CSV table of C-alpha atoms in Angstrom, one decimal:
chain,number,residue,atom,x,y,z
Q,1,MET,CA,-78.0,303.5,-186.3
Q,2,GLU,CA,-77.9,307.1,-185.0
Q,3,LEU,CA,-77.9,307.7,-181.3
Q,4,THR,CA,-80.7,310.3,-181.6
Q,5,LEU,CA,-82.9,307.7,-183.2
Q,6,LEU,CA,-82.2,305.2,-180.5
Q,7,ILE,CA,-83.0,307.7,-177.8
Q,8,GLU,CA,-86.3,308.6,-179.5
Q,9,LEU,CA,-87.3,305.0,-179.9
Q,10,ALA,CA,-86.4,304.4,-176.2
Q,11,LEU,CA,-88.6,307.3,-175.2
Q,12,ASN,CA,-91.5,306.0,-177.4
Q,13,GLY,CA,-91.1,302.6,-175.8
Q,14,LEU,CA,-91.1,304.1,-172.3
Q,15,GLN,CA,-94.2,306.2,-173.2
Q,16,PHE,CA,-96.1,303.1,-174.5
Q,17,GLY,CA,-95.0,301.0,-171.6
Q,18,LEU,CA,-96.3,303.5,-169.0
Q,19,MET,CA,-99.7,303.6,-170.8
Q,20,LEU,CA,-99.7,299.8,-170.6
Q,21,PHE,CA,-99.0,300.2,-166.9
Q,22,LEU,CA,-102.2,302.2,-166.4
Q,23,LEU,CA,-104.1,299.3,-167.8
Q,24,ALA,CA,-102.1,296.5,-166.1
Q,25,ALA,CA,-102.2,298.1,-162.7
Q,26,GLY,CA,-105.9,297.6,-162.1
Q,27,LEU,CA,-106.0,294.3,-163.9
Q,28,THR,CA,-103.2,292.7,-161.9
Q,29,LEU,CA,-104.7,293.7,-158.6
Q,30,VAL,CA,-108.1,292.4,-159.5
Q,31,PHE,CA,-106.6,289.2,-160.8
Q,32,GLY,CA,-104.3,288.9,-157.8
Q,33,ILE,CA,-106.8,289.5,-155.1
Q,34,MET,CA,-110.0,288.0,-156.4
Q,35,ASP,CA,-108.6,285.4,-158.8
Q,36,PHE,CA,-111.0,286.9,-161.4
Q,37,ILE,CA,-110.2,287.0,-165.1
Q,38,ASN,CA,-111.7,290.1,-166.6
Q,39,LEU,CA,-111.4,290.1,-170.4
Q,40,ALA,CA,-113.6,293.2,-170.5
Q,41,HIS,CA,-110.9,295.4,-169.0
Q,42,GLY,CA,-109.8,296.5,-172.5
Q,43,SER,CA,-113.4,297.5,-173.2
Q,44,LEU,CA,-113.3,300.0,-170.3
Q,45,TYR,CA,-110.1,301.4,-172.0
Q,46,MET,CA,-112.1,301.7,-175.3
Q,47,LEU,CA,-115.1,303.2,-173.4
Q,48,GLY,CA,-112.8,305.8,-171.7
Q,49,ALA,CA,-111.4,306.8,-175.0
Q,50,TYR,CA,-114.8,307.3,-176.6
Q,51,PHE,CA,-116.0,309.2,-173.5
Q,52,ALA,CA,-113.0,311.4,-173.7
Q,53,ALA,CA,-113.6,312.1,-177.4
Q,54,SER,CA,-117.2,313.0,-176.8
Q,55,PHE,CA,-116.7,315.1,-173.7
Q,56,ILE,CA,-113.8,317.0,-175.2
Q,57,MET,CA,-115.8,317.8,-178.3
Q,58,ALA,CA,-118.8,318.9,-176.2
Q,59,THR,CA,-116.9,321.0,-173.7
Q,60,ASP,CA,-114.1,322.2,-176.1
Q,61,SER,CA,-111.7,321.6,-173.2
Q,62,PHE,CA,-109.2,318.7,-173.1
Q,63,TRP,CA,-108.8,318.8,-169.4
Q,64,LEU,CA,-112.5,319.1,-168.5
Q,65,GLY,CA,-113.3,316.4,-171.0
Q,66,LEU,CA,-110.7,314.1,-169.6
Q,67,ALA,CA,-112.0,314.6,-166.0
Q,68,LEU,CA,-115.6,313.9,-167.1
Q,69,ALA,CA,-114.4,310.8,-169.1
Q,70,VAL,CA,-112.6,309.5,-166.0
Q,71,ALA,CA,-115.7,310.0,-163.8
Q,72,ALA,CA,-118.0,308.4,-166.4
Q,73,THR,CA,-115.7,305.3,-166.9
Q,74,MET,CA,-115.4,304.9,-163.1
Q,75,VAL,CA,-119.2,304.8,-162.9
Q,76,ALA,CA,-119.4,302.2,-165.7
Q,77,GLY,CA,-116.8,300.1,-163.9
Q,78,VAL,CA,-118.7,300.1,-160.7
Q,79,ILE,CA,-122.0,299.3,-162.4
Q,80,LEU,CA,-120.3,296.3,-164.2
Q,81,GLU,CA,-118.8,295.1,-160.9
Q,82,VAL,CA,-122.0,295.3,-158.9
Q,83,LEU,CA,-124.4,294.0,-161.6
Q,84,VAL,CA,-122.3,291.5,-163.5
Q,85,PHE,CA,-118.9,290.5,-161.9
Q,86,ARG,CA,-120.2,289.8,-158.4
Q,87,ARG,CA,-122.2,287.0,-159.9
Q,88,LEU,CA,-119.1,285.5,-161.4
Q,89,TYR,CA,-116.7,285.5,-158.4
Q,90,GLN,CA,-117.5,282.0,-157.3
Q,91,ARG,CA,-117.6,280.6,-160.8
Q,92,ASN,CA,-114.7,278.8,-162.4
Q,93,HIS,CA,-112.3,280.6,-164.8
Q,94,MET,CA,-114.0,279.3,-167.9
Q,95,SER,CA,-117.3,280.9,-166.9
Q,96,GLN,CA,-115.5,284.2,-166.2
Q,97,VAL,CA,-113.7,284.1,-169.6
Q,98,LEU,CA,-117.0,283.4,-171.4
Q,99,ALA,CA,-119.0,286.0,-169.6
Q,100,THR,CA,-116.4,288.8,-169.9
Q,101,PHE,CA,-115.7,287.9,-173.6
Q,102,ALA,CA,-119.5,288.3,-174.2
Q,103,LEU,CA,-119.1,291.8,-172.6
Q,104,ILE,CA,-116.4,292.6,-175.1
Q,105,LEU,CA,-118.9,291.9,-178.0
Q,106,ILE,CA,-121.6,293.9,-176.2
Q,107,PHE,CA,-119.3,296.9,-175.7
Q,108,ASN,CA,-118.1,296.8,-179.3
Q,109,GLU,CA,-121.5,296.7,-180.8
Q,110,GLY,CA,-122.7,299.3,-178.3
Q,111,ALA,CA,-119.9,301.6,-179.3
Q,112,ARG,CA,-120.6,301.0,-183.0
Q,113,MET,CA,-124.3,301.9,-182.5
Q,114,VAL,CA,-123.5,305.1,-180.5
Q,115,TRP,CA,-120.4,306.4,-182.2
Q,116,GLY,CA,-120.4,304.7,-185.6
Q,117,GLU,CA,-117.8,302.8,-187.5
Q,118,GLN,CA,-115.5,305.7,-188.3
Q,119,PRO,CA,-112.5,306.1,-186.0
Q,120,LEU,CA,-112.3,309.3,-184.0
Q,121,ARG,CA,-109.2,311.3,-183.4
Q,122,LEU,CA,-108.4,313.4,-180.3
Q,123,ASN,CA,-106.3,316.5,-180.5
Q,124,ALA,CA,-103.6,317.2,-177.9
Q,125,PRO,CA,-104.0,320.5,-175.9
Q,126,GLU,CA,-102.5,323.6,-177.5
Q,127,ILE,CA,-99.9,323.9,-174.8
Q,128,PHE,CA,-98.2,320.7,-176.1
Q,129,SER,CA,-98.3,321.8,-179.8
Q,130,GLU,CA,-94.5,322.5,-179.9
Q,131,PRO,CA,-91.8,319.9,-179.6
Q,132,VAL,CA,-89.1,320.0,-176.9
Q,133,GLN,CA,-85.4,320.0,-177.8
Q,134,ILE,CA,-83.9,317.3,-175.5
Q,135,LEU,CA,-80.5,317.1,-177.1
Q,136,PRO,CA,-78.8,319.0,-179.9
Q,137,GLY,CA,-80.4,317.6,-183.0
Q,138,LEU,CA,-83.1,315.8,-181.1
Q,139,SER,CA,-86.6,317.3,-180.7
Q,140,TYR,CA,-89.3,315.2,-179.1
Q,141,SER,CA,-93.1,315.6,-178.8
Q,142,SER,CA,-93.9,317.6,-175.7
Q,143,PHE,CA,-97.2,315.7,-175.4
Q,144,ARG,CA,-95.4,312.3,-175.4
Q,145,LEU,CA,-93.2,313.7,-172.6
Q,146,PHE,CA,-96.4,314.7,-170.7
Q,147,ILE,CA,-97.6,311.1,-171.1
Q,148,ILE,CA,-94.4,309.8,-169.7
Q,149,ALA,CA,-94.6,312.2,-166.8
Q,150,THR,CA,-98.3,311.2,-166.2
Q,151,GLY,CA,-97.4,307.5,-166.1
Q,152,LEU,CA,-94.5,308.0,-163.7
Q,153,ALA,CA,-96.7,310.2,-161.5
Q,154,VAL,CA,-99.5,307.6,-161.4
Q,155,ALA,CA,-96.9,304.9,-160.6
Q,156,ALA,CA,-95.6,307.0,-157.7
Q,157,VAL,CA,-99.1,307.6,-156.4
Q,158,LEU,CA,-99.9,303.9,-156.6
Q,159,TYR,CA,-96.7,303.0,-154.8
Q,160,VAL,CA,-97.6,305.4,-151.9
Q,161,LEU,CA,-101.2,304.2,-151.9
Q,162,VAL,CA,-100.4,300.5,-151.9
Q,163,SER,CA,-97.2,300.6,-149.7
Q,164,LYS,CA,-97.9,303.4,-147.2
Q,165,THR,CA,-101.6,303.5,-146.5
Q,166,ARG,CA,-104.1,301.4,-144.5
Q,167,LEU,CA,-106.1,300.7,-147.6
Q,168,GLY,CA,-102.9,299.6,-149.4
Q,169,MET,CA,-102.1,297.3,-146.5
Q,170,ARG,CA,-105.5,295.7,-146.9
Q,171,VAL,CA,-105.0,295.4,-150.7
Q,172,ARG,CA,-101.7,293.7,-150.2
Q,173,ALA,CA,-103.1,291.4,-147.6
Q,174,GLY,CA,-105.9,290.4,-150.0
Q,175,ALA,CA,-103.3,289.8,-152.8
Q,176,SER,CA,-101.2,287.6,-150.5
Q,177,ASN,CA,-103.9,285.6,-148.8
Q,178,ARG,CA,-107.5,286.4,-149.4
Q,179,GLU,CA,-108.9,283.9,-147.0
Q,180,MET,CA,-106.7,285.1,-144.1
Q,181,ALA,CA,-107.5,288.8,-144.9
Q,182,THR,CA,-111.2,288.1,-144.8
Q,183,ALA,CA,-110.8,286.2,-141.5
Q,184,MET,CA,-109.0,289.3,-140.1
Q,185,GLY,CA,-112.0,291.5,-140.9
Q,186,VAL,CA,-111.0,293.0,-144.3
Q,187,ASN,CA,-114.0,293.7,-146.4
Q,188,ILE,CA,-112.8,292.2,-149.7
Q,189,LYS,CA,-116.1,293.0,-151.5
Q,190,THR,CA,-115.7,296.8,-150.8
Q,191,ILE,CA,-112.1,296.7,-151.7
Q,192,PHE,CA,-112.9,295.0,-155.0
Q,193,THR,CA,-115.4,297.6,-155.9
Q,194,LEU,CA,-112.9,300.3,-155.2
Q,195,LEU,CA,-110.3,298.5,-157.2
Q,196,PHE,CA,-112.7,298.2,-160.2
Q,197,ALA,CA,-113.5,302.0,-160.0
Q,198,PHE,CA,-109.8,302.9,-159.7
Q,199,GLY,CA,-108.8,300.5,-162.6
Q,200,ALA,CA,-111.6,302.0,-164.8
Q,201,ALA,CA,-110.2,305.5,-164.1
Q,202,LEU,CA,-106.8,304.4,-165.2
Q,203,CYS,CA,-108.3,302.9,-168.3
Q,204,ALA,CA,-109.9,306.2,-169.1
Q,205,ILE,CA,-106.7,308.1,-168.6
Q,206,ALA,CA,-104.8,305.7,-170.9
Q,207,GLY,CA,-107.6,305.8,-173.5
Q,208,ALA,CA,-107.7,309.6,-173.6
Q,209,LEU,CA,-103.9,310.0,-173.8
Q,210,LEU,CA,-103.3,307.3,-176.4
Q,211,GLY,CA,-106.3,308.5,-178.3
Q,212,THR,CA,-104.4,311.6,-179.3
Q,213,ILE,CA,-101.6,309.4,-180.8
Q,214,LEU,CA,-103.6,306.5,-182.1
Q,215,SER,CA,-107.2,306.5,-183.3
Q,216,VAL,CA,-110.3,305.9,-181.1
Q,217,GLN,CA,-112.1,303.0,-182.8
Q,218,VAL,CA,-114.3,300.0,-182.1
Q,219,GLY,CA,-112.2,297.0,-180.9
Q,220,MET,CA,-109.2,299.0,-179.8
Q,221,GLY,CA,-109.2,297.4,-176.4
Q,222,GLU,CA,-108.6,293.8,-177.5
Q,223,SER,CA,-105.0,294.2,-178.8
Q,224,ILE,CA,-103.8,296.2,-175.9
Q,225,LEU,CA,-105.5,293.8,-173.4
Q,226,ILE,CA,-103.3,291.0,-174.7
Q,227,LEU,CA,-100.3,293.1,-174.0
Q,228,ALA,CA,-101.6,294.0,-170.5
Q,229,PHE,CA,-102.0,290.3,-169.7
Q,230,VAL,CA,-98.4,289.7,-170.9
Q,231,VAL,CA,-97.3,292.5,-168.6
Q,232,ILE,CA,-98.9,291.1,-165.5
Q,233,VAL,CA,-97.6,287.6,-166.2
Q,234,VAL,CA,-94.0,289.0,-166.7
Q,235,GLY,CA,-94.2,291.2,-163.7
Q,236,GLY,CA,-96.0,288.8,-161.3
Q,237,ILE,CA,-99.8,288.6,-160.7
Q,238,GLY,CA,-101.0,291.0,-158.0
Q,239,SER,CA,-97.7,293.1,-158.0
Q,240,ILE,CA,-97.8,296.8,-158.8
Q,241,ARG,CA,-94.0,296.9,-158.9
Q,242,GLY,CA,-94.0,294.0,-161.3
Q,243,ALA,CA,-96.7,295.6,-163.4
Q,244,LEU,CA,-94.5,298.8,-163.7
Q,245,ILE,CA,-91.3,296.9,-164.6
Q,246,GLY,CA,-93.1,294.5,-166.9
Q,247,SER,CA,-94.9,297.2,-168.8
Q,248,ILE,CA,-91.7,299.2,-169.4
Q,249,LEU,CA,-90.0,296.0,-170.6
Q,250,VAL,CA,-92.8,295.0,-172.9
Q,251,GLY,CA,-93.2,298.6,-174.2
Q,252,CYS,CA,-89.5,299.0,-175.0
Q,253,VAL,CA,-89.1,295.6,-176.5
Q,254,ASP,CA,-92.2,296.1,-178.7
Q,255,THR,CA,-91.3,299.6,-179.9
Q,256,LEU,CA,-87.6,299.0,-180.4
Q,257,SER,CA,-88.0,295.6,-182.2
Q,258,ARG,CA,-90.5,297.0,-184.7
Q,259,THR,CA,-88.0,299.5,-186.0
Q,260,LEU,CA,-84.6,297.8,-185.4
Q,261,LEU,CA,-85.4,294.2,-186.5
Q,262,PRO,CA,-86.3,295.1,-190.1
Q,263,SER,CA,-83.2,297.3,-190.4
Q,264,LEU,CA,-80.9,294.5,-189.1
Q,265,LEU,CA,-82.5,291.9,-191.3
Q,266,HIS,CA,-82.1,294.1,-194.4
Q,267,ALA,CA,-78.4,294.0,-193.8
Q,268,ILE,CA,-78.1,290.2,-193.8
Q,269,MET,CA,-80.8,289.0,-196.2
Q,270,PRO,CA,-82.7,290.0,-199.4
Q,271,ALA,CA,-85.0,293.1,-199.0
Q,272,ALA,CA,-88.2,291.2,-199.9
Q,273,VAL,CA,-87.6,288.5,-197.2
Q,274,ALA,CA,-86.5,291.1,-194.6
Q,275,SER,CA,-89.6,293.2,-195.2
Q,276,SER,CA,-92.0,290.3,-194.5
Q,277,LEU,CA,-89.9,288.6,-191.8
Q,278,GLY,CA,-89.0,291.7,-189.7
Q,279,PRO,CA,-92.5,292.7,-188.6
Q,280,ALA,CA,-93.4,289.0,-187.9
Q,281,LEU,CA,-90.4,288.5,-185.7
Q,282,ALA,CA,-91.0,291.8,-183.9
Q,283,SER,CA,-94.6,290.9,-183.1
Q,284,ILE,CA,-93.5,287.7,-181.3
Q,285,LEU,CA,-90.6,289.0,-179.4
Q,286,ILE,CA,-92.7,290.1,-176.4
Q,287,TYR,CA,-94.0,286.5,-176.1
Q,288,LEU,CA,-90.5,285.2,-176.3
Q,289,LEU,CA,-89.7,287.7,-173.4
Q,290,MET,CA,-92.6,286.3,-171.4
Q,291,ALA,CA,-91.5,282.7,-172.1
Q,292,GLY,CA,-88.0,283.5,-171.0
Q,293,VAL,CA,-89.1,285.1,-167.8
Q,294,LEU,CA,-91.4,282.3,-166.9
Q,295,PHE,CA,-88.7,279.7,-167.6
Q,296,PHE,CA,-86.5,281.2,-164.9
Q,297,LYS,CA,-89.2,282.7,-162.6
Q,298,PRO,CA,-92.5,280.9,-163.1
Q,299,GLU,CA,-94.3,283.3,-160.8
Q,300,GLY,CA,-93.0,286.4,-162.6
Q,301,LEU,CA,-90.4,288.9,-161.7
Q,302,PHE,CA,-92.0,290.3,-158.5
Q,303,PRO,CA,-94.9,288.1,-157.5
Q,304,ALA,CA,-97.2,289.5,-154.8
Q,305,ARG,CA,-97.2,286.2,-152.9
Q,306,SER,CA,-93.4,286.0,-152.7
């Protein structure tokens, strides 16, 4: 296996992991503070991608379309929180799962009615049309490098926001002990609305950026939502640091295994068996990673309540 291929796969895994982090960051704070299971989080990612495609097409500007998509998705997130989710906070987890699963179906059918069945494709800005030579013999997509830089920048902003500000102190207090934080005067309801708006904005950013690599289509939020839940379980519920480390781990394991496992199996078994077994094993490796982490650290790598 060539070194340049390994470096390229590692960068792809880092890029995918950081996009997972954008989804998992808002999800882990909502789950950690309010103990609320929101299966519709992936639908906001899909909605943000569709908004981005529509606004970019209407304005003929990637950056203006992205800004409008972030704003529109934030509004959608706040509306959902105020009109729907507030009625579910005191319900049990089964009620939350059923209600938010129903929202997935509603969002999917709504997207199908508005944008149709055919997938949409976003084009990266012209400034990122040329690859960047990282090493001799290794050229890498400049837009993927921009995605990596964006993910790292968001992680840094989140770290400062959660660790160094008064709002972050209240968020951490709510994640550690919601009842005590409420007794000390923290307005959990307002914080939760802000978290939903912020999480929706991160979903829109992830949807717009990944929409240039993948396709924007109905149901795109379900598969990535499963990975986001794996990330917050591995990293620790309510922990931003855990979400970052967990997302990078999951992204790299998923990306590397899908390429390396089939090649390794081809060397030790017949090609027909390796071709079918390789993708199957690669798809379950992240769940084996989750099982291994939970075996040694049942609360995740960096639980908020530690």
